[in-house]
Every structure is written in C-alpha cells, then in structure tokens.
Amino acid sequence: IASYSFQNFSSLRDKLELKRLQLNILESCTFCGVGNIIDLDLSYNRLTYLKDKSFESLLKIQNIFLSNNLIKIIYNKTFIGTNDLKVLKLDHNFLNDINEETFFNLSSLEALYLNNNLVKILRTNCFKYLISLRELYLNNNKITMIPKEINK
C-alpha cells in the first residue's frame, strides 16, 4: 500500500479492515489521514516485514491485527506513535527473532499474540517496554530456552 493512500479518509473512525487482499508491503505513512481509527485489521495478506514507522500516524489505534501473514521481520521502530495500542496480533507468521527494541514504545499493550511463529530465541529484555502486558501467547513456536531474566 503506497504512502498517503488513505489521506482523504479523515472521517473514518472505529475500524479499517484490509483482510485477504494479497498486500505485501506497507510504506511509511500508509495510514496518514486515518489517525482516528481504533481497529486495523491486515490479517490474511502477504506482508513479509514491517518497516520503521509503519503505523506512526495511528495515534488512537488500540488494536492491530496482523495474523496469518508472512512476516519474518519487524523493524525496531515499527510501532512508534501507537501509544494507546492494547492488542497486537502477530500470530501465524514467520517471526523468528524478538529483540529488546521490537516492541519499543508499547507501554499500554495488554495482549500480545506471538503464537504459531518460528521464534527460537527470546532475548533478555525483549518485553521490557511492555509494562501493561496481561496476556502473552507464545505457544507453537521453536523456543528452546527462556532467559532467566526475560523482562528485567
């Protein structure tokens, strides 16, 4: 989806659903112009990675659904600006590494779905910014070790 694709949809509130569209790339500022939406559903597409600042303009976003894509990489500042995000669904993708900056700036996140991925290693401090986290789903991954101090 190109940058500024939704700039003329400023009246859009509540939900933007873009499921099952064969999308493979989100450019920076793709969602500029729809900063008032609360739910964004990009499930069942062909996204392979998430760029820095992919969701920066979504200032009121609370739920992002990215389930059932082909995501392998999430860049460190992908979710910058999404301060009110409560639920992030990244299940059924191909993620294999979660580093300490992956979820930077997500202090309001309450539920994180990472199940059914290829995560092998959970790095020390990989969840350090998730101070409000209540639900964490890691089942069906390739995790062989969980660090003693995972969230120091």
Tab-separated table of N, CA and C in Angstrom:
chain	number	residue	atom	x	y	z
A	1	ILE	N	0.860	-1.169	0.000
A	1	ILE	CA	0.000	0.000	0.000
A	1	ILE	C	0.902	1.225	0.000
A	2	ALA	N	0.662	2.134	-0.884
A	2	ALA	CA	1.505	3.323	-1.027
A	2	ALA	C	1.306	4.318	0.114
A	3	SER	N	2.307	5.144	0.322
A	3	SER	CA	2.200	6.225	1.301
A	3	SER	C	1.021	7.127	0.970
A	4	TYR	N	0.360	7.583	1.992
A	4	TYR	CA	-0.773	8.528	1.888
A	4	TYR	C	-1.979	7.970	1.127
A	5	SER	N	-2.093	6.662	1.037
A	5	SER	CA	-3.224	6.055	0.333
A	5	SER	C	-4.571	6.441	0.939
A	6	PHE	N	-4.587	6.714	2.233
A	6	PHE	CA	-5.847	6.992	2.912
A	6	PHE	C	-5.975	8.449	3.368
A	7	GLN	N	-5.224	9.347	2.762
A	7	GLN	CA	-5.218	10.732	3.226
A	7	GLN	C	-6.566	11.436	3.085
A	8	ASN	N	-7.439	10.978	2.219
A	8	ASN	CA	-8.754	11.610	2.043
A	8	ASN	C	-9.856	10.928	2.848
A	9	PHE	N	-9.462	10.095	3.803
A	9	PHE	CA	-10.431	9.374	4.624
A	9	PHE	C	-10.382	9.833	6.080
A	10	SER	N	-10.200	11.112	6.309
A	10	SER	CA	-10.047	11.618	7.671
A	10	SER	C	-11.290	11.414	8.531
A	11	SER	N	-12.445	11.220	7.927
A	11	SER	CA	-13.667	11.000	8.708
A	11	SER	C	-13.816	9.539	9.152
A	12	LEU	N	-12.954	8.671	8.659
A	12	LEU	CA	-13.016	7.254	9.021
A	12	LEU	C	-12.712	7.088	10.505
A	13	ARG	N	-13.612	6.423	11.200
A	13	ARG	CA	-13.455	6.172	12.634
A	13	ARG	C	-13.591	4.674	12.863
A	14	ASP	N	-13.324	4.259	14.027
A	14	ASP	CA	-13.507	2.891	14.504
A	14	ASP	C	-12.618	1.870	13.811
A	15	LYS	N	-12.973	1.401	12.611
A	15	LYS	CA	-12.259	0.245	12.057
A	15	LYS	C	-11.910	0.407	10.583
A	16	LEU	N	-10.706	-0.055	10.246
A	16	LEU	CA	-10.287	-0.170	8.856
A	16	LEU	C	-9.886	-1.626	8.660
A	17	GLU	N	-10.622	-2.330	7.823
A	17	GLU	CA	-10.371	-3.746	7.585
A	17	GLU	C	-9.842	-3.950	6.171
A	18	LEU	N	-8.642	-4.508	6.091
A	18	LEU	CA	-7.969	-4.756	4.815
A	18	LEU	C	-7.502	-6.204	4.764
A	19	LYS	N	-8.384	-7.117	5.106
A	19	LYS	CA	-8.067	-8.546	5.135
A	19	LYS	C	-8.153	-9.160	3.746
A	20	ARG	N	-7.334	-10.211	3.559
A	20	ARG	CA	-7.398	-11.055	2.356
A	20	ARG	C	-7.305	-10.262	1.047
A	21	LEU	N	-6.343	-9.346	0.995
A	21	LEU	CA	-6.180	-8.521	-0.202
A	21	LEU	C	-4.871	-8.779	-0.940
A	22	GLN	N	-4.077	-9.727	-0.485
A	22	GLN	CA	-2.788	-10.034	-1.111
A	22	GLN	C	-1.772	-8.901	-0.938
A	23	LEU	N	-1.925	-8.064	0.065
A	23	LEU	CA	-0.994	-6.958	0.315
A	23	LEU	C	0.366	-7.519	0.701
A	24	ASN	N	1.435	-6.909	0.175
A	24	ASN	CA	2.757	-7.402	0.529
A	24	ASN	C	3.687	-6.347	1.119
A	25	ILE	N	3.366	-5.076	0.967
A	25	ILE	CA	4.222	-4.016	1.504
A	25	ILE	C	3.366	-2.904	2.096
A	26	LEU	N	3.793	-2.398	3.248
A	26	LEU	CA	3.215	-1.191	3.835
A	26	LEU	C	4.310	-0.132	3.803
A	27	GLU	N	4.077	0.929	3.101
A	27	GLU	CA	5.047	2.020	3.063
A	27	GLU	C	4.888	2.892	4.311
A	28	SER	N	5.919	3.658	4.631
A	28	SER	CA	5.807	4.614	5.722
A	28	SER	C	4.687	5.584	5.392
A	29	CYS	N	3.935	5.925	6.375
A	29	CYS	CA	2.826	6.875	6.238
A	29	CYS	C	1.676	6.340	5.368
A	30	THR	N	1.570	5.041	5.265
A	30	THR	CA	0.441	4.450	4.541
A	30	THR	C	-0.870	4.918	5.137
A	31	PHE	N	-0.911	5.024	6.456
A	31	PHE	CA	-2.167	5.336	7.138
A	31	PHE	C	-2.290	6.794	7.547
A	32	CYS	N	-1.453	7.659	7.012
A	32	CYS	CA	-1.589	9.094	7.275
A	32	CYS	C	-2.953	9.540	6.756
A	33	GLY	N	-3.715	10.180	7.602
A	33	GLY	CA	-5.044	10.623	7.218
A	33	GLY	C	-6.161	9.868	7.905
A	34	VAL	N	-5.838	8.717	8.493
A	34	VAL	CA	-6.861	7.960	9.226
A	34	VAL	C	-6.419	7.761	10.680
A	35	GLY	N	-5.896	8.814	11.268
A	35	GLY	CA	-5.366	8.763	12.626
A	35	GLY	C	-6.388	8.501	13.710
A	36	ASN	N	-7.664	8.517	13.376
A	36	ASN	CA	-8.704	8.314	14.393
A	36	ASN	C	-9.216	6.885	14.493
A	37	ILE	N	-8.740	5.980	13.655
A	37	ILE	CA	-9.263	4.615	13.739
A	37	ILE	C	-8.760	3.921	15.010
A	38	ILE	N	-9.572	3.012	15.496
A	38	ILE	CA	-9.257	2.274	16.720
A	38	ILE	C	-8.785	0.866	16.396
A	39	ASP	N	-9.367	0.250	15.371
A	39	ASP	CA	-9.015	-1.112	14.967
A	39	ASP	C	-8.503	-1.131	13.533
A	40	LEU	N	-7.374	-1.812	13.334
A	40	LEU	CA	-6.823	-2.006	11.995
A	40	LEU	C	-6.598	-3.498	11.792
A	41	ASP	N	-7.240	-4.050	10.778
A	41	ASP	CA	-7.111	-5.482	10.510
A	41	ASP	C	-6.449	-5.711	9.151
A	42	LEU	N	-5.230	-6.235	9.195
A	42	LEU	CA	-4.450	-6.556	7.995
A	42	LEU	C	-4.177	-8.060	7.918
A	43	SER	N	-5.030	-8.834	8.523
A	43	SER	CA	-4.856	-10.293	8.555
A	43	SER	C	-5.017	-10.917	7.171
A	44	TYR	N	-4.400	-12.076	7.019
A	44	TYR	CA	-4.521	-12.879	5.792
A	44	TYR	C	-4.074	-12.126	4.542
A	45	ASN	N	-2.917	-11.503	4.642
A	45	ASN	CA	-2.301	-10.870	3.483
A	45	ASN	C	-0.958	-11.540	3.234
A	46	ARG	N	-0.077	-10.872	2.521
A	46	ARG	CA	1.231	-11.433	2.207
A	46	ARG	C	2.368	-10.527	2.687
A	47	LEU	N	2.122	-9.821	3.770
A	47	LEU	CA	3.150	-8.943	4.329
A	47	LEU	C	4.320	-9.788	4.823
A	48	THR	N	5.550	-9.409	4.447
A	48	THR	CA	6.723	-10.171	4.857
A	48	THR	C	7.557	-9.456	5.916
A	49	TYR	N	7.435	-8.159	6.000
A	49	TYR	CA	8.139	-7.398	7.033
A	49	TYR	C	7.358	-6.124	7.325
A	50	LEU	N	7.682	-5.528	8.471
A	50	LEU	CA	7.048	-4.279	8.880
A	50	LEU	C	8.131	-3.224	9.039
A	51	LYS	N	8.056	-2.180	8.239
A	51	LYS	CA	9.056	-1.114	8.235
A	51	LYS	C	8.952	-0.220	9.468
A	52	ASP	N	10.032	0.534	9.703
A	52	ASP	CA	10.003	1.570	10.730
A	52	ASP	C	8.824	2.502	10.485
A	53	LYS	N	8.161	2.868	11.533
A	53	LYS	CA	7.090	3.873	11.498
A	53	LYS	C	5.912	3.497	10.598
A	54	SER	N	5.685	2.205	10.411
A	54	SER	CA	4.584	1.758	9.559
A	54	SER	C	3.228	2.248	10.049
A	55	PHE	N	3.093	2.420	11.366
A	55	PHE	CA	1.799	2.771	11.945
A	55	PHE	C	1.839	4.113	12.679
A	56	GLU	N	2.843	4.919	12.396
A	56	GLU	CA	3.122	6.149	13.137
A	56	GLU	C	1.942	7.108	13.244
A	57	SER	N	1.160	7.240	12.231
A	57	SER	CA	0.080	8.227	12.234
A	57	SER	C	-1.188	7.752	12.940
A	58	LEU	N	-1.213	6.509	13.384
A	58	LEU	CA	-2.411	5.946	14.027
A	58	LEU	C	-2.399	6.253	15.526
A	59	LEU	N	-2.648	7.486	15.840
A	59	LEU	CA	-2.494	7.978	17.204
A	59	LEU	C	-3.523	7.442	18.190
A	60	LYS	N	-4.669	6.986	17.705
A	60	LYS	CA	-5.721	6.469	18.591
A	60	LYS	C	-5.902	4.954	18.479
A	61	ILE	N	-5.049	4.324	17.731
A	61	ILE	CA	-5.185	2.884	17.485
A	61	ILE	C	-5.085	2.091	18.789
A	62	GLN	N	-5.979	1.118	18.949
A	62	GLN	CA	-5.958	0.258	20.129
A	62	GLN	C	-5.725	-1.202	19.777
A	63	ASN	N	-6.079	-1.598	18.566
A	63	ASN	CA	-5.948	-2.992	18.156
A	63	ASN	C	-5.388	-3.077	16.738
A	64	ILE	N	-4.300	-3.829	16.586
A	64	ILE	CA	-3.742	-4.097	15.268
A	64	ILE	C	-3.673	-5.603	15.084
A	65	PHE	N	-4.300	-6.071	14.006
A	65	PHE	CA	-4.355	-7.498	13.707
A	65	PHE	C	-3.527	-7.776	12.450
A	66	LEU	N	-2.451	-8.518	12.629
A	66	LEU	CA	-1.540	-8.868	11.540
A	66	LEU	C	-1.393	-10.388	11.419
A	67	SER	N	-2.363	-11.103	11.885
A	67	SER	CA	-2.343	-12.569	11.877
A	67	SER	C	-2.340	-13.115	10.455
A	68	ASN	N	-1.746	-14.287	10.316
A	68	ASN	CA	-1.771	-15.024	9.044
A	68	ASN	C	-1.213	-14.230	7.865
A	69	ASN	N	-0.040	-13.693	8.069
A	69	ASN	CA	0.722	-13.071	7.000
A	69	ASN	C	1.992	-13.893	6.817
A	70	LEU	N	3.005	-13.310	6.240
A	70	LEU	CA	4.291	-13.985	6.027
A	70	LEU	C	5.412	-13.207	6.718
A	71	ILE	N	5.082	-12.505	7.777
A	71	ILE	CA	6.016	-11.581	8.430
A	71	ILE	C	7.187	-12.335	9.055
A	72	LYS	N	8.384	-11.941	8.635
A	72	LYS	CA	9.618	-12.509	9.171
A	72	LYS	C	10.357	-11.494	10.037
A	73	ILE	N	10.216	-10.217	9.672
A	73	ILE	CA	10.994	-9.166	10.330
A	73	ILE	C	10.084	-8.018	10.766
A	74	ILE	N	10.317	-7.555	11.989
A	74	ILE	CA	9.676	-6.341	12.474
A	74	ILE	C	10.813	-5.398	12.849
A	75	TYR	N	10.905	-4.287	12.161
A	75	TYR	CA	11.966	-3.338	12.459
A	75	TYR	C	11.703	-2.645	13.791
A	76	ASN	N	12.763	-2.145	14.402
A	76	ASN	CA	12.709	-1.652	15.770
A	76	ASN	C	11.721	-0.526	16.045
A	77	LYS	N	11.473	0.333	15.106
A	77	LYS	CA	10.571	1.462	15.365
A	77	LYS	C	9.267	1.348	14.589
A	78	THR	N	8.872	0.123	14.311
A	78	THR	CA	7.644	-0.125	13.563
A	78	THR	C	6.426	0.475	14.248
A	79	PHE	N	6.335	0.330	15.562
A	79	PHE	CA	5.129	0.725	16.281
A	79	PHE	C	5.243	2.071	16.984
A	80	ILE	N	6.232	2.854	16.610
A	80	ILE	CA	6.394	4.166	17.222
A	80	ILE	C	5.156	5.027	16.928
A	81	GLY	N	4.669	5.714	17.937
A	81	GLY	CA	3.492	6.567	17.781
A	81	GLY	C	2.181	5.886	18.128
A	82	THR	N	2.224	4.590	18.382
A	82	THR	CA	0.992	3.852	18.707
A	82	THR	C	0.873	3.697	20.226
A	83	ASN	N	0.922	4.797	20.919
A	83	ASN	CA	0.985	4.805	22.386
A	83	ASN	C	-0.226	4.190	23.068
A	84	ASP	N	-1.385	4.155	22.414
A	84	ASP	CA	-2.602	3.613	23.025
A	84	ASP	C	-2.886	2.172	22.626
A	85	LEU	N	-1.966	1.534	21.910
A	85	LEU	CA	-2.186	0.169	21.438
A	85	LEU	C	-2.369	-0.784	22.614
A	86	LYS	N	-3.460	-1.553	22.578
A	86	LYS	CA	-3.796	-2.505	23.646
A	86	LYS	C	-3.599	-3.956	23.204
A	87	VAL	N	-3.949	-4.269	21.948
A	87	VAL	CA	-3.865	-5.644	21.451
A	87	VAL	C	-3.075	-5.665	20.149
A	88	LEU	N	-2.079	-6.547	20.095
A	88	LEU	CA	-1.269	-6.718	18.893
A	88	LEU	C	-1.240	-8.204	18.555
A	89	LYS	N	-1.830	-8.544	17.424
A	89	LYS	CA	-1.886	-9.946	16.990
A	89	LYS	C	-0.903	-10.163	15.848
A	90	LEU	N	0.137	-10.933	16.130
A	90	LEU	CA	1.167	-11.286	15.156
A	90	LEU	C	1.251	-12.802	14.994
A	91	ASP	N	0.193	-13.485	15.360
A	91	ASP	CA	0.200	-14.941	15.310
A	91	ASP	C	0.134	-15.451	13.873
A	92	HIS	N	0.574	-16.697	13.690
A	92	HIS	CA	0.574	-17.360	12.381
A	92	HIS	C	1.359	-16.568	11.333
A	93	ASN	N	2.598	-16.267	11.681
A	93	ASN	CA	3.535	-15.612	10.772
A	93	ASN	C	4.828	-16.423	10.763
A	94	PHE	N	5.933	-15.788	10.384
A	94	PHE	CA	7.215	-16.481	10.309
A	94	PHE	C	8.293	-15.768	11.125
A	95	LEU	N	7.883	-15.111	12.188
A	95	LEU	CA	8.831	-14.410	13.055
A	95	LEU	C	9.758	-15.407	13.729
A	96	ASN	N	11.056	-15.075	13.759
A	96	ASN	CA	11.977	-15.977	14.442
A	96	ASN	C	12.838	-15.287	15.486
A	97	ASP	N	12.819	-13.965	15.518
A	97	ASP	CA	13.659	-13.239	16.471
A	97	ASP	C	12.886	-12.062	17.052
A	98	ILE	N	12.911	-11.976	18.355
A	98	ILE	CA	12.300	-10.847	19.061
A	98	ILE	C	13.425	-10.200	19.857
A	99	ASN	N	13.795	-8.983	19.491
A	99	ASN	CA	14.874	-8.333	20.242
A	99	ASN	C	14.303	-7.292	21.199
A	100	GLU	N	15.162	-6.658	21.950
A	100	GLU	CA	14.670	-5.763	23.002
A	100	GLU	C	14.036	-4.478	22.477
A	101	GLU	N	14.202	-4.151	21.222
A	101	GLU	CA	13.599	-2.935	20.662
A	101	GLU	C	12.384	-3.221	19.772
A	102	THR	N	12.051	-4.479	19.569
A	102	THR	CA	10.933	-4.826	18.690
A	102	THR	C	9.638	-4.172	19.140
A	103	PHE	N	9.392	-4.176	20.437
A	103	PHE	CA	8.138	-3.630	20.958
A	103	PHE	C	8.357	-2.316	21.701
A	104	PHE	N	9.338	-1.570	21.250
A	104	PHE	CA	9.626	-0.252	21.797
A	104	PHE	C	8.380	0.629	21.750
A	105	ASN	N	8.127	1.344	22.805
A	105	ASN	CA	7.053	2.342	22.847
A	105	ASN	C	5.656	1.730	22.981
A	106	LEU	N	5.552	0.500	23.417
A	106	LEU	CA	4.235	-0.127	23.566
A	106	LEU	C	3.890	-0.336	25.039
A	107	SER	N	4.035	0.691	25.822
A	107	SER	CA	3.804	0.581	27.268
A	107	SER	C	2.347	0.351	27.639
A	108	SER	N	1.403	0.588	26.739
A	108	SER	CA	-0.022	0.358	27.016
A	108	SER	C	-0.501	-1.009	26.547
A	109	LEU	N	0.361	-1.764	25.867
A	109	LEU	CA	-0.047	-3.052	25.307
A	109	LEU	C	-0.449	-4.021	26.421
A	110	GLU	N	-1.626	-4.621	26.275
A	110	GLU	CA	-2.147	-5.556	27.269
A	110	GLU	C	-2.129	-7.004	26.779
A	111	ALA	N	-2.229	-7.213	25.472
A	111	ALA	CA	-2.248	-8.581	24.936
A	111	ALA	C	-1.368	-8.663	23.686
A	112	LEU	N	-0.458	-9.638	23.693
A	112	LEU	CA	0.459	-9.839	22.579
A	112	LEU	C	0.382	-11.295	22.130
A	113	TYR	N	0.015	-11.475	20.872
A	113	TYR	CA	-0.134	-12.802	20.289
A	113	TYR	C	1.046	-13.088	19.364
A	114	LEU	N	1.936	-13.955	19.805
A	114	LEU	CA	3.093	-14.366	19.015
A	114	LEU	C	3.053	-15.866	18.731
A	115	ASN	N	1.932	-16.481	19.014
A	115	ASN	CA	1.809	-17.925	18.824
A	115	ASN	C	1.877	-18.306	17.346
A	116	ASN	N	2.283	-19.547	17.108
A	116	ASN	CA	2.371	-20.095	15.752
A	116	ASN	C	3.294	-19.290	14.846
A	117	ASN	N	4.484	-19.068	15.340
A	117	ASN	CA	5.557	-18.439	14.578
A	117	ASN	C	6.754	-19.381	14.599
A	118	LEU	N	7.922	-18.856	14.321
A	118	LEU	CA	9.153	-19.653	14.321
A	118	LEU	C	10.159	-19.118	15.330
A	119	VAL	N	9.664	-18.472	16.373
A	119	VAL	CA	10.542	-17.859	17.369
A	119	VAL	C	11.391	-18.939	18.033
A	120	LYS	N	12.710	-18.732	17.973
A	120	LYS	CA	13.654	-19.674	18.578
A	120	LYS	C	14.220	-19.126	19.877
A	121	ILE	N	14.485	-17.828	19.852
A	121	ILE	CA	15.168	-17.200	20.976
A	121	ILE	C	14.347	-16.029	21.496
A	122	LEU	N	14.163	-16.001	22.794
A	122	LEU	CA	13.598	-14.825	23.452
A	122	LEU	C	14.768	-14.146	24.149
A	123	ARG	N	15.123	-13.015	23.687
A	123	ARG	CA	16.282	-12.318	24.238
A	123	ARG	C	15.944	-11.659	25.576
A	124	THR	N	16.957	-11.560	26.416
A	124	THR	CA	16.788	-10.844	27.671
A	124	THR	C	16.288	-9.433	27.348
A	125	ASN	N	15.320	-8.985	28.065
A	125	ASN	CA	14.734	-7.642	27.902
A	125	ASN	C	13.846	-7.491	26.667
A	126	CYS	N	13.481	-8.563	26.006
A	126	CYS	CA	12.678	-8.424	24.786
A	126	CYS	C	11.268	-7.890	25.064
A	127	PHE	N	10.817	-7.973	26.300
A	127	PHE	CA	9.496	-7.461	26.647
A	127	PHE	C	9.574	-6.287	27.631
A	128	LYS	N	10.726	-5.659	27.731
A	128	LYS	CA	10.936	-4.655	28.779
A	128	LYS	C	10.037	-3.423	28.660
A	129	TYR	N	9.571	-3.087	27.486
A	129	TYR	CA	8.701	-1.919	27.323
A	129	TYR	C	7.226	-2.248	27.542
A	130	LEU	N	6.903	-3.509	27.701
A	130	LEU	CA	5.512	-3.949	27.800
A	130	LEU	C	5.066	-3.986	29.261
A	131	ILE	N	5.044	-2.841	29.890
A	131	ILE	CA	4.777	-2.759	31.323
A	131	ILE	C	3.315	-2.999	31.691
A	132	SER	N	2.408	-2.957	30.730
A	132	SER	CA	0.984	-3.193	30.998
A	132	SER	C	0.518	-4.562	30.513
A	133	LEU	N	1.437	-5.381	30.019
A	133	LEU	CA	1.085	-6.663	29.416
A	133	LEU	C	0.403	-7.592	30.424
A	134	ARG	N	-0.764	-8.107	30.025
A	134	ARG	CA	-1.524	-9.044	30.852
A	134	ARG	C	-1.626	-10.421	30.204
A	135	GLU	N	-1.553	-10.456	28.875
A	135	GLU	CA	-1.674	-11.722	28.148
A	135	GLU	C	-0.550	-11.834	27.124
A	136	LEU	N	0.147	-12.968	27.157
A	136	LEU	CA	1.235	-13.228	26.226
A	136	LEU	C	1.076	-14.649	25.685
A	137	TYR	N	0.950	-14.771	24.380
A	137	TYR	CA	0.747	-16.063	23.738
A	137	TYR	C	1.988	-16.424	22.921
A	138	LEU	N	2.673	-17.473	23.349
A	138	LEU	CA	3.912	-17.915	22.698
A	138	LEU	C	3.835	-19.360	22.225
A	139	ASN	N	2.701	-19.996	22.373
A	139	ASN	CA	2.583	-21.414	22.035
A	139	ASN	C	2.867	-21.675	20.553
A	140	ASN	N	3.297	-22.886	20.274
A	140	ASN	CA	3.610	-23.343	18.914
A	140	ASN	C	4.689	-22.506	18.232
A	141	ASN	N	5.795	-22.335	18.928
A	141	ASN	CA	6.989	-21.709	18.387
A	141	ASN	C	8.127	-22.721	18.499
A	142	LYS	N	9.337	-22.305	18.238
A	142	LYS	CA	10.512	-23.184	18.289
A	142	LYS	C	11.426	-22.815	19.464
A	143	ILE	N	10.862	-22.232	20.489
A	143	ILE	CA	11.634	-21.732	21.628
A	143	ILE	C	12.303	-22.891	22.357
A	144	THR	N	13.622	-22.780	22.536
A	144	THR	CA	14.376	-23.814	23.224
A	144	THR	C	14.846	-23.351	24.605
A	145	MET	N	14.852	-22.022	24.811
A	145	MET	CA	15.316	-21.509	26.086
A	145	MET	C	14.654	-20.161	26.370
A	146	ILE	N	14.281	-19.991	27.608
A	146	ILE	CA	13.750	-18.704	28.053
A	146	ILE	C	14.748	-18.157	29.062
A	147	PRO	N	15.295	-16.972	28.802
A	147	PRO	CA	16.292	-16.403	29.708
A	147	PRO	C	15.740	-16.240	31.134
A	148	LYS	N	16.619	-16.415	32.084
A	148	LYS	CA	16.242	-16.286	33.489
A	148	LYS	C	15.645	-14.907	33.776
A	149	GLU	N	16.223	-13.886	33.200
A	149	GLU	CA	15.756	-12.520	33.428
A	149	GLU	C	15.177	-11.967	32.133
A	150	ILE	N	14.080	-12.537	31.681
A	150	ILE	CA	13.492	-12.183	30.375
A	150	ILE	C	12.959	-10.752	30.314
A	151	ASN	N	12.576	-10.213	31.433
A	151	ASN	CA	11.956	-8.886	31.416
A	151	ASN	C	12.538	-7.988	32.478
A	152	LYS	N	13.826	-7.946	32.531
A	152	LYS	CA	14.488	-7.118	33.545
A	152	LYS	C	14.528	-5.679	33.111
